[in-house]
């Protein structure tokens, strides 16, 4: 069986494991007050071109989103997000559990459009009953999106400009950021993101770490009192250095980007193989998630040897499937998939 | 100036005021433990044909909705509601502030369709990632809806049956219930509602009271510990007897229904007058809220003498307006409106 | 039966009722955008010597406390209060329900001491683990306290100074403020309170209104976005003018103070009568609540003709009782109590 | 420098690391649906003598406490805990952030007494105003406590009996459970705890794991819908198998208990050394945390070579310090401490 189910099916990149092993019996202070965390912070600041940024490591994506959004919003505010946004669909109501409404915007292959964000805000304040409504207090986007698509620099600049004009922070969920940065078509670097977003997180769980996300706040006074907030959300790891060791490794010798490139390369090989048998991708994703609409007959044939997910319900005659690569994808598994497809 | 802006622009029905005045200097225990409240509870039980119902008086609609929904839902559950539902649009995030997501359904002139509710629930449990999503834990509808429309008995029976099959409570927001019960086209009585809903409230604020809503729970064990919940939501009136006196009066000599009929009668006169000048109602509302799409020229003409609200943004050439009648609407004001329209 | 059970057993002062009756059929905009509310705001600003204050009317005390505290605190902060504070004991967890811890201080006849507040804050920041603890974000006091006692000007100045040095707002729960302002021993006027507190509310429910509290914020930018916050807490009265009419009346011709003086006068007559039969007050309360520790025999004798509350559990031989007067207390009822006592 | 600062200063027990390394590149389903997690669940059920228990792994203690308590309590309920309880003092208000009050009880070296719990509950329901107060909905205790002390079997039985009579769940925070089970004086085994508690967690973070806690629910219907609750709290680890691998290892060949015994043995050697120089322990702790009150002169002398924490503020002449051992404590470090003490 070859598996393209998700990008969190293995443990960590071997180099990460090696460093964890190597440092295992050292004694360090807890909660991130250790030298490995300090090193990781420095490396991330450097990679982002943000020497003054606050970098805080958390364990997982949902808890990072919930902590950041809870910390940023005033009580009467909600968070704008695409209808398909992870916080709106797949976090079990974590945002609402801390008291805030997710205000949904139409999604375009997972992305929001600046003009629609602007219209939402304008309509809100134009409505005479707006004090009875939830004020848009920040914008959440994911990059890559839940569909693997990417914002262009131009699109992100438009969102950033709008958010700053409207004084609402722009927050980027970068659970798969590594796979976005590595995409050939992407014109956005890490320093671009640090310049355009007000906060973002660099995903580790899906990109080479055992677990962990690096929250970056270029202007730290945007979210003071971060430490008690993280603790209150149950997101403060006692052995904080585990996060430090991992991220210091990921940001050494370009490992983070190298892993990203590997996954994207394998994903594009898969896309190309489907194209060759006449199946265009269902979504124009340049990253590690690929979606295809196939006849059920073909799906069933593949399924005997390849593991993947349905995307949405199975149709009567054809259905959409998702295949995901990662830093750990073996090229020979992709070879076999290509073979299966082209000889099918 | 004649006013059709809303149904909460006056104080209370004169008979309600008379009773408040009459009992003003009596001393009674607080928080609803007084004989007037006991009397009002009995009268409402009788009107609903529910001798065992729990009846609890609260001050306003938003706080009633927030208290009920917070009390019914488990932490991992959300409330299903039409996209246009009051709790989704006009309660400033009160539901989310107590930790719960509003799960939206398409609206059809303010109503939800049983088959769409069912599909939502089925899709939810069919999705393999459902433990990452917010479970539908109850259904909220308003009757009349925010557009003045009414569920038919058949529609309400379908919703009720579905909710009982799925073990999710059906809750009806009856802020304007009196105007719904009084509509000629309505085939739903108060006992019908008490039989089909798991909880509902009978609105007083918009139907003759100074303020107040009567929450009715036909099977009280559905929401035990109601008292501390009401207190926790800041919704427990110290001088609870004020609510008792008012509702006892509203449910004496059919006052509640008589007021409803008066308002609906005046609303239909307005609808008829618009029809006569060739303007069909924008929404098929048989109750006290009427919506019309008019040329702006006509709107501006009316506006010099008549107060009403725009419904949505003003258009370039024509716009939608809302006119609302109430127990307090003076027939002579409607006469004047009719005159204005027909001579315009 | 003569009753000294509480100060919320009657309706409203007759003059308040008269004004409500008189304005009952007028049509005004909802939610406080009416001329009566504007008038009440002006009168209260004047009475407080605060022409720039924000004045917002709410329905009850618990909802006022919950709304204010929720609005002021950041997520990682809690509210300092006496262990006996209303928010800590008798609000069914309303503060915690909006996510905040009540941080308790020792109480001294219901009051907190500035030096103990200071020590709490100092110890907090001295503790190395403070980011794991809840930060003191504001101070809540009640005046009069739950025991009827009053802060002196000197005490309130000390608390005010401390709070400003520490940048935590001082909030005064004035549910019975009228009875405090009227006490002969009090050296605090309404303008003093407006100068020393950062926010406070002037209680109406217990002092002459049917219901209602007037929240005063001398420097309004301390709590911006108040309107959606009030709505979110279910505390925005649709017919807001009911609050306006009542408070405009209470603050006309010194009615609020006159009622206060009446209640205190009657309370002191009761205190004096107890003294004459050799029973000193259990608490040195100069306001409308009086506490006495009596032999159960005497309590039982009184109870046949006088209604009052136990304060704490009934003891084996003696117990503490509470007697409360109000604007509505009839001097002849006090005469009879005095007679009962002195002839007992 | 030799360090007795805490029990979360190293990584994981080497055997745990070895297993993580060994399984690192395997592909398994996420969120705990993997064979390692299944194996760990079985081993823990067996160790607890509870074949039907639900076992759920979470990342850390605060998030476990917050998730469990949030899931168990109804909205109007709070959690009873010792004033010194971790949830009351050191979790940054996580319990209140999910809407619930911590109802404090006196602490006796960190423990609560059954008779005081009972009195609290009785007083609560005896108070006429109890619907205005927060109902005691569950009991939280820690074992070992924050002071390293242990409940005896007799004490735990009394608490368990009381909680079952009163229908409030008893929840045990076992962050350091391994060190409690290993204490020679303890008469409580893991099956005893599983029999007497309604829920408890077996701490991994402080006892040999990189991170992780195993929540055990002997009668799983006490907390249904656990999965979405865990997700909502941001506590669902994507690579759930990391927890499975660790706990399967900890519960193989008695490793968990063996580590516990080692730590306690070293702690008792420290206690004995202090005794020999005439310093009795400040708290009668039979586990891995030891507290001593020493002259500051001695503290300063030790501090040049030994790392430890102050417990409370430094006094003028003497202060209390805490020394903590763990599975990783090197006997030679204890030797050196003993030497330092006895030659001091």
PDB file of C-alpha atoms in Angstrom, chain A residues 8-248:
ATOM      1  CA  UNK A   8       1.029  14.176   9.301  1.00  0.00           C
ATOM      2  CA  UNK A   9       1.328  10.406   9.051  1.00  0.00           C
ATOM      3  CA  UNK A  10       5.003  10.005   9.923  1.00  0.00           C
ATOM      4  CA  UNK A  11       6.994  11.262  12.890  1.00  0.00           C
ATOM      5  CA  UNK A  12       9.641  13.934  12.325  1.00  0.00           C
ATOM      6  CA  UNK A  13      12.369  14.486   9.781  1.00  0.00           C
ATOM      7  CA  UNK A  14      15.314  12.274  10.797  1.00  0.00           C
ATOM      8  CA  UNK A  15      17.498  15.294  11.495  1.00  0.00           C
ATOM      9  CA  UNK A  16      14.903  16.602  13.940  1.00  0.00           C
ATOM     10  CA  UNK A  17      14.775  13.238  15.689  1.00  0.00           C
ATOM     11  CA  UNK A  18      18.552  13.139  15.839  1.00  0.00           C
ATOM     12  CA  UNK A  19      18.677  16.484  17.618  1.00  0.00           C
ATOM     13  CA  UNK A  20      15.942  15.523  20.065  1.00  0.00           C
ATOM     14  CA  UNK A  21      17.812  12.345  20.859  1.00  0.00           C
ATOM     15  CA  UNK A  22      21.091  14.178  21.234  1.00  0.00           C
ATOM     16  CA  UNK A  23      19.741  16.738  23.694  1.00  0.00           C
ATOM     17  CA  UNK A  24      17.410  14.381  25.504  1.00  0.00           C
ATOM     18  CA  UNK A  25      19.137  14.125  28.848  1.00  0.00           C
ATOM     19  CA  UNK A  26      20.168  17.759  29.171  1.00  0.00           C
ATOM     20  CA  UNK A  27      18.489  19.761  31.879  1.00  0.00           C
ATOM     21  CA  UNK A  28      16.962  23.071  30.852  1.00  0.00           C
ATOM     22  CA  UNK A  29      14.400  25.450  32.350  1.00  0.00           C
ATOM     23  CA  UNK A  30      10.823  24.817  31.285  1.00  0.00           C
ATOM     24  CA  UNK A  31       8.206  26.728  29.302  1.00  0.00           C
ATOM     25  CA  UNK A  32      10.564  27.938  26.606  1.00  0.00           C
ATOM     26  CA  UNK A  33      13.142  29.678  28.781  1.00  0.00           C
ATOM     27  CA  UNK A  34      15.915  27.471  27.418  1.00  0.00           C
ATOM     28  CA  UNK A  35      18.794  28.123  24.994  1.00  0.00           C
ATOM     29  CA  UNK A  36      17.359  25.926  22.215  1.00  0.00           C
ATOM     30  CA  UNK A  37      14.210  27.967  22.112  1.00  0.00           C
ATOM     31  CA  UNK A  38      16.288  31.151  22.097  1.00  0.00           C
ATOM     32  CA  UNK A  39      18.266  29.777  19.162  1.00  0.00           C
ATOM     33  CA  UNK A  40      15.132  28.815  17.260  1.00  0.00           C
ATOM     34  CA  UNK A  41      13.662  32.264  17.839  1.00  0.00           C
ATOM     35  CA  UNK A  42      16.787  33.858  16.419  1.00  0.00           C
ATOM     36  CA  UNK A  43      16.829  31.634  13.351  1.00  0.00           C
ATOM     37  CA  UNK A  44      13.185  32.355  12.613  1.00  0.00           C
ATOM     38  CA  UNK A  45      13.632  36.091  13.095  1.00  0.00           C
ATOM     39  CA  UNK A  46      16.480  35.926  10.630  1.00  0.00           C
ATOM     40  CA  UNK A  47      14.563  33.841   8.102  1.00  0.00           C
ATOM     41  CA  UNK A  48      11.724  36.354   8.316  1.00  0.00           C
ATOM     42  CA  UNK A  49      13.949  39.408   8.153  1.00  0.00           C
ATOM     43  CA  UNK A  50      12.321  40.561  11.394  1.00  0.00           C
ATOM     44  CA  UNK A  51      14.903  41.057  14.121  1.00  0.00           C
ATOM     45  CA  UNK A  52      12.314  42.477  16.524  1.00  0.00           C
ATOM     46  CA  UNK A  53       9.621  39.852  16.052  1.00  0.00           C
ATOM     47  CA  UNK A  54       8.102  37.933  18.923  1.00  0.00           C
ATOM     48  CA  UNK A  55       8.274  34.230  18.177  1.00  0.00           C
ATOM     49  CA  UNK A  56       6.251  31.865  20.332  1.00  0.00           C
ATOM     50  CA  UNK A  57       6.114  28.118  19.866  1.00  0.00           C
ATOM     51  CA  UNK A  58       2.857  26.248  20.358  1.00  0.00           C
ATOM     52  CA  UNK A  59       1.975  22.603  19.970  1.00  0.00           C
ATOM     53  CA  UNK A  60      -0.725  22.508  17.289  1.00  0.00           C
ATOM     54  CA  UNK A  61      -2.634  24.539  14.752  1.00  0.00           C
ATOM     55  CA  UNK A  62      -6.081  24.658  16.320  1.00  0.00           C
ATOM     56  CA  UNK A  63      -4.689  25.805  19.631  1.00  0.00           C
ATOM     57  CA  UNK A  64      -2.535  28.418  17.898  1.00  0.00           C
ATOM     58  CA  UNK A  65      -5.531  29.782  16.000  1.00  0.00           C
ATOM     59  CA  UNK A  66      -7.736  29.805  19.091  1.00  0.00           C
ATOM     60  CA  UNK A  67      -5.096  31.513  21.222  1.00  0.00           C
ATOM     61  CA  UNK A  68      -4.244  34.200  18.683  1.00  0.00           C
ATOM     62  CA  UNK A  69      -7.814  35.017  17.762  1.00  0.00           C
ATOM     63  CA  UNK A  70      -8.953  35.074  21.369  1.00  0.00           C
ATOM     64  CA  UNK A  71      -6.091  37.379  22.236  1.00  0.00           C
ATOM     65  CA  UNK A  72      -6.619  39.807  19.376  1.00  0.00           C
ATOM     66  CA  UNK A  73     -10.355  40.316  19.373  1.00  0.00           C
ATOM     67  CA  UNK A  74     -12.323  42.566  21.662  1.00  0.00           C
ATOM     68  CA  UNK A  75     -15.454  40.972  23.079  1.00  0.00           C
ATOM     69  CA  UNK A  76     -17.769  42.527  20.517  1.00  0.00           C
ATOM     70  CA  UNK A  77     -15.645  41.500  17.545  1.00  0.00           C
ATOM     71  CA  UNK A  78     -15.552  38.437  15.310  1.00  0.00           C
ATOM     72  CA  UNK A  79     -13.027  37.083  12.855  1.00  0.00           C
ATOM     73  CA  UNK A  80     -13.508  37.269   9.100  1.00  0.00           C
ATOM     74  CA  UNK A  81     -12.646  34.043   7.279  1.00  0.00           C
ATOM     75  CA  UNK A  82     -13.424  32.155   4.105  1.00  0.00           C
ATOM     76  CA  UNK A  83     -16.385  29.827   4.471  1.00  0.00           C
ATOM     77  CA  UNK A  84     -13.948  26.989   3.835  1.00  0.00           C
ATOM     78  CA  UNK A  85     -11.476  28.287   6.436  1.00  0.00           C
ATOM     79  CA  UNK A  86     -10.127  25.730   8.877  1.00  0.00           C
ATOM     80  CA  UNK A  87     -11.356  27.744  11.856  1.00  0.00           C
ATOM     81  CA  UNK A  88     -14.864  27.751  10.419  1.00  0.00           C
ATOM     82  CA  UNK A  89     -15.100  24.103   9.517  1.00  0.00           C
ATOM     83  CA  UNK A  90     -12.642  21.823  11.243  1.00  0.00           C
ATOM     84  CA  UNK A  91     -11.819  23.143  14.685  1.00  0.00           C
ATOM     85  CA  UNK A  92     -14.880  21.863  16.531  1.00  0.00           C
ATOM     86  CA  UNK A  93     -16.019  25.373  17.408  1.00  0.00           C
ATOM     87  CA  UNK A  94     -12.798  26.345  19.187  1.00  0.00           C
ATOM     88  CA  UNK A  95     -13.171  29.986  18.149  1.00  0.00           C
ATOM     89  CA  UNK A  96     -16.765  30.209  19.330  1.00  0.00           C
ATOM     90  CA  UNK A  97     -15.816  28.362  22.528  1.00  0.00           C
ATOM     91  CA  UNK A  98     -13.698  31.367  23.430  1.00  0.00           C
ATOM     92  CA  UNK A  99     -16.637  33.640  22.676  1.00  0.00           C
ATOM     93  CA  UNK A 100     -16.174  34.863  19.130  1.00  0.00           C
ATOM     94  CA  UNK A 101     -18.159  34.511  15.941  1.00  0.00           C
ATOM     95  CA  UNK A 102     -16.525  33.474  12.693  1.00  0.00           C
ATOM     96  CA  UNK A 103     -17.839  35.904  10.087  1.00  0.00           C
ATOM     97  CA  UNK A 104     -17.797  34.071   6.784  1.00  0.00           C
ATOM     98  CA  UNK A 105     -16.812  35.330   3.361  1.00  0.00           C
ATOM     99  CA  UNK A 106     -17.254  33.566   0.012  1.00  0.00           C
ATOM    100  CA  UNK A 107     -14.302  31.361  -0.878  1.00  0.00           C
ATOM    101  CA  UNK A 108     -12.615  31.156  -4.265  1.00  0.00           C
ATOM    102  CA  UNK A 109     -10.653  27.914  -4.297  1.00  0.00           C
ATOM    103  CA  UNK A 110     -10.131  28.554  -0.599  1.00  0.00           C
ATOM    104  CA  UNK A 111      -9.096  32.200  -0.965  1.00  0.00           C
ATOM    105  CA  UNK A 112     -10.894  35.402   0.000  1.00  0.00           C
ATOM    106  CA  UNK A 113     -10.919  38.424  -2.263  1.00  0.00           C
ATOM    107  CA  UNK A 114      -9.895  41.830  -0.979  1.00  0.00           C
ATOM    108  CA  UNK A 115     -12.863  43.506  -2.633  1.00  0.00           C
ATOM    109  CA  UNK A 116     -15.267  41.157  -0.867  1.00  0.00           C
ATOM    110  CA  UNK A 117     -13.594  41.749   2.464  1.00  0.00           C
ATOM    111  CA  UNK A 118     -13.886  45.462   1.840  1.00  0.00           C
ATOM    112  CA  UNK A 119     -17.535  45.196   0.865  1.00  0.00           C
ATOM    113  CA  UNK A 120     -18.270  43.201   4.013  1.00  0.00           C
ATOM    114  CA  UNK A 121     -16.734  45.874   6.201  1.00  0.00           C
ATOM    115  CA  UNK A 122     -18.452  48.687   4.322  1.00  0.00           C
ATOM    116  CA  UNK A 123     -21.844  47.028   4.429  1.00  0.00           C
ATOM    117  CA  UNK A 124     -21.396  46.381   8.101  1.00  0.00           C
ATOM    118  CA  UNK A 125     -20.854  50.014   9.009  1.00  0.00           C
ATOM    119  CA  UNK A 126     -23.473  51.178   6.509  1.00  0.00           C
ATOM    120  CA  UNK A 127     -26.148  49.093   8.238  1.00  0.00           C
ATOM    121  CA  UNK A 128     -28.011  51.152  10.802  1.00  0.00           C
ATOM    122  CA  UNK A 129     -28.304  48.157  13.110  1.00  0.00           C
ATOM    123  CA  UNK A 130     -24.584  47.472  13.229  1.00  0.00           C
ATOM    124  CA  UNK A 131     -24.273  47.830  17.000  1.00  0.00           C
ATOM    125  CA  UNK A 132     -26.542  44.763  17.106  1.00  0.00           C
ATOM    126  CA  UNK A 133     -24.155  42.851  14.876  1.00  0.00           C
ATOM    127  CA  UNK A 134     -20.708  41.358  15.351  1.00  0.00           C
ATOM    128  CA  UNK A 135     -17.978  43.746  14.251  1.00  0.00           C
ATOM    129  CA  UNK A 136     -15.268  42.430  11.923  1.00  0.00           C
ATOM    130  CA  UNK A 137     -12.199  42.641  14.150  1.00  0.00           C
ATOM    131  CA  UNK A 138      -9.553  40.744  12.197  1.00  0.00           C
ATOM    132  CA  UNK A 139      -9.017  38.735   9.036  1.00  0.00           C
ATOM    133  CA  UNK A 140      -7.954  35.088   9.034  1.00  0.00           C
ATOM    134  CA  UNK A 141      -6.582  33.488   5.892  1.00  0.00           C
ATOM    135  CA  UNK A 142      -4.666  30.282   5.309  1.00  0.00           C
ATOM    136  CA  UNK A 143      -1.678  30.085   2.989  1.00  0.00           C
ATOM    137  CA  UNK A 144      -1.611  27.589   1.355  1.00  0.00           C
ATOM    138  CA  UNK A 145      -5.369  27.356   1.693  1.00  0.00           C
ATOM    139  CA  UNK A 146      -7.305  24.236   2.601  1.00  0.00           C
ATOM    140  CA  UNK A 147      -7.363  23.543  -1.174  1.00  0.00           C
ATOM    141  CA  UNK A 148      -3.626  23.873  -1.595  1.00  0.00           C
ATOM    142  CA  UNK A 149      -3.945  27.162  -3.466  1.00  0.00           C
ATOM    143  CA  UNK A 150      -1.734  30.195  -2.882  1.00  0.00           C
ATOM    144  CA  UNK A 151      -2.260  33.909  -2.642  1.00  0.00           C
ATOM    145  CA  UNK A 152      -0.164  35.868  -5.091  1.00  0.00           C
ATOM    146  CA  UNK A 153       1.957  38.701  -3.814  1.00  0.00           C
ATOM    147  CA  UNK A 154      -0.441  41.117  -5.424  1.00  0.00           C
ATOM    148  CA  UNK A 155      -3.438  39.534  -3.705  1.00  0.00           C
ATOM    149  CA  UNK A 156      -1.723  39.458  -0.338  1.00  0.00           C
ATOM    150  CA  UNK A 157      -0.631  43.059  -0.717  1.00  0.00           C
ATOM    151  CA  UNK A 158      -4.218  44.069  -1.417  1.00  0.00           C
ATOM    152  CA  UNK A 159      -5.449  42.260   1.698  1.00  0.00           C
ATOM    153  CA  UNK A 160      -2.652  43.695   3.787  1.00  0.00           C
ATOM    154  CA  UNK A 161      -3.302  47.240   2.616  1.00  0.00           C
ATOM    155  CA  UNK A 162      -7.000  46.913   3.265  1.00  0.00           C
ATOM    156  CA  UNK A 163      -6.515  45.484   6.747  1.00  0.00           C
ATOM    157  CA  UNK A 164      -4.147  48.265   7.711  1.00  0.00           C
ATOM    158  CA  UNK A 165      -6.476  50.928   6.380  1.00  0.00           C
ATOM    159  CA  UNK A 166      -9.296  49.391   8.375  1.00  0.00           C
ATOM    160  CA  UNK A 167      -7.163  48.757  11.442  1.00  0.00           C
ATOM    161  CA  UNK A 168      -7.936  45.071  11.609  1.00  0.00           C
ATOM    162  CA  UNK A 169      -5.041  42.653  11.960  1.00  0.00           C
ATOM    163  CA  UNK A 170      -4.319  40.182   9.176  1.00  0.00           C
ATOM    164  CA  UNK A 171      -3.475  36.742  10.491  1.00  0.00           C
ATOM    165  CA  UNK A 172      -2.147  33.922   8.332  1.00  0.00           C
ATOM    166  CA  UNK A 173      -2.566  30.278   9.250  1.00  0.00           C
ATOM    167  CA  UNK A 174       0.590  28.706   7.853  1.00  0.00           C
ATOM    168  CA  UNK A 175      -0.050  25.087   8.817  1.00  0.00           C
ATOM    169  CA  UNK A 176       1.442  24.119   5.428  1.00  0.00           C
ATOM    170  CA  UNK A 177       3.487  27.256   4.878  1.00  0.00           C
ATOM    171  CA  UNK A 178       6.592  25.296   3.930  1.00  0.00           C
ATOM    172  CA  UNK A 179       4.790  23.746   0.984  1.00  0.00           C
ATOM    173  CA  UNK A 180       3.603  27.171  -0.104  1.00  0.00           C
ATOM    174  CA  UNK A 181       7.002  28.852   0.100  1.00  0.00           C
ATOM    175  CA  UNK A 182       8.502  26.042  -1.946  1.00  0.00           C
ATOM    176  CA  UNK A 183       6.000  26.214  -4.794  1.00  0.00           C
ATOM    177  CA  UNK A 184       7.622  27.319  -8.024  1.00  0.00           C
ATOM    178  CA  UNK A 185       4.700  29.586  -8.868  1.00  0.00           C
ATOM    179  CA  UNK A 186       4.798  31.377  -5.538  1.00  0.00           C
ATOM    180  CA  UNK A 187       6.091  34.943  -5.577  1.00  0.00           C
ATOM    181  CA  UNK A 188       5.949  35.248  -1.788  1.00  0.00           C
ATOM    182  CA  UNK A 189       8.977  34.752   0.451  1.00  0.00           C
ATOM    183  CA  UNK A 190       8.981  34.439   4.224  1.00  0.00           C
ATOM    184  CA  UNK A 191      10.098  38.093   4.606  1.00  0.00           C
ATOM    185  CA  UNK A 192       7.223  39.119   2.304  1.00  0.00           C
ATOM    186  CA  UNK A 193       4.782  37.343   4.558  1.00  0.00           C
ATOM    187  CA  UNK A 194       6.334  38.876   7.650  1.00  0.00           C
ATOM    188  CA  UNK A 195       5.987  42.296   6.040  1.00  0.00           C
ATOM    189  CA  UNK A 196       2.394  41.865   4.879  1.00  0.00           C
ATOM    190  CA  UNK A 197       0.814  39.897   7.714  1.00  0.00           C
ATOM    191  CA  UNK A 198       0.324  41.229  11.228  1.00  0.00           C
ATOM    192  CA  UNK A 199       0.726  37.749  12.642  1.00  0.00           C
ATOM    193  CA  UNK A 200       1.266  34.344  11.135  1.00  0.00           C
ATOM    194  CA  UNK A 201       2.400  30.933  12.110  1.00  0.00           C
ATOM    195  CA  UNK A 202       4.951  28.682  10.452  1.00  0.00           C
ATOM    196  CA  UNK A 203       3.633  25.148  10.575  1.00  0.00           C
ATOM    197  CA  UNK A 204       5.847  22.421  11.897  1.00  0.00           C
ATOM    198  CA  UNK A 205       3.414  19.548  12.500  1.00  0.00           C
ATOM    199  CA  UNK A 206       2.810  19.033   8.787  1.00  0.00           C
ATOM    200  CA  UNK A 207       6.286  20.081   7.691  1.00  0.00           C
ATOM    201  CA  UNK A 208       8.908  17.960   9.368  1.00  0.00           C
ATOM    202  CA  UNK A 209       8.387  18.331  13.109  1.00  0.00           C
ATOM    203  CA  UNK A 210       6.895  15.811  15.499  1.00  0.00           C
ATOM    204  CA  UNK A 211       4.562  18.640  16.386  1.00  0.00           C
ATOM    205  CA  UNK A 212       4.761  22.387  16.806  1.00  0.00           C
ATOM    206  CA  UNK A 213       3.924  25.703  15.222  1.00  0.00           C
ATOM    207  CA  UNK A 214       5.948  28.914  15.359  1.00  0.00           C
ATOM    208  CA  UNK A 215       3.791  31.964  15.876  1.00  0.00           C
ATOM    209  CA  UNK A 216       5.489  35.103  14.556  1.00  0.00           C
ATOM    210  CA  UNK A 217       4.392  38.610  15.556  1.00  0.00           C
ATOM    211  CA  UNK A 218       6.484  41.166  13.698  1.00  0.00           C
ATOM    212  CA  UNK A 219       5.255  44.014  15.941  1.00  0.00           C
ATOM    213  CA  UNK A 220       4.980  42.310  19.324  1.00  0.00           C
ATOM    214  CA  UNK A 221       2.901  45.002  21.007  1.00  0.00           C
ATOM    215  CA  UNK A 222      -0.010  43.802  18.906  1.00  0.00           C
ATOM    216  CA  UNK A 223      -0.440  40.908  21.299  1.00  0.00           C
ATOM    217  CA  UNK A 224       1.047  41.672  24.696  1.00  0.00           C
ATOM    218  CA  UNK A 225       0.542  39.239  27.585  1.00  0.00           C
ATOM    219  CA  UNK A 226       0.999  36.355  25.218  1.00  0.00           C
ATOM    220  CA  UNK A 227       2.440  34.034  27.850  1.00  0.00           C
ATOM    221  CA  UNK A 228      -0.582  33.892  30.206  1.00  0.00           C
ATOM    222  CA  UNK A 229      -2.844  33.673  27.177  1.00  0.00           C
ATOM    223  CA  UNK A 230      -0.957  30.652  25.877  1.00  0.00           C
ATOM    224  CA  UNK A 231      -1.073  29.088  29.333  1.00  0.00           C
ATOM    225  CA  UNK A 232      -4.794  29.795  29.696  1.00  0.00           C
ATOM    226  CA  UNK A 233      -5.402  28.008  26.413  1.00  0.00           C
ATOM    227  CA  UNK A 234      -3.569  24.946  27.706  1.00  0.00           C
ATOM    228  CA  UNK A 235      -0.990  25.525  25.010  1.00  0.00           C
ATOM    229  CA  UNK A 236       2.163  26.098  27.032  1.00  0.00           C
ATOM    230  CA  UNK A 237       4.401  23.062  26.739  1.00  0.00           C
ATOM    231  CA  UNK A 238       6.215  22.293  29.990  1.00  0.00           C
ATOM    232  CA  UNK A 239       9.280  21.020  28.153  1.00  0.00           C
ATOM    233  CA  UNK A 240       9.278  23.976  25.824  1.00  0.00           C
ATOM    234  CA  UNK A 241      12.744  23.168  24.604  1.00  0.00           C
ATOM    235  CA  UNK A 242      11.284  20.311  22.553  1.00  0.00           C
ATOM    236  CA  UNK A 243       9.795  22.957  20.304  1.00  0.00           C
ATOM    237  CA  UNK A 244      12.985  24.968  20.350  1.00  0.00           C
ATOM    238  CA  UNK A 245      15.162  22.018  19.348  1.00  0.00           C
ATOM    239  CA  UNK A 246      12.808  21.112  16.516  1.00  0.00           C
ATOM    240  CA  UNK A 247      12.454  24.578  15.028  1.00  0.00           C
ATOM    241  CA  UNK A 248      16.130  25.357  15.417  1.00  0.00           C
TER     242      UNK A 248
END
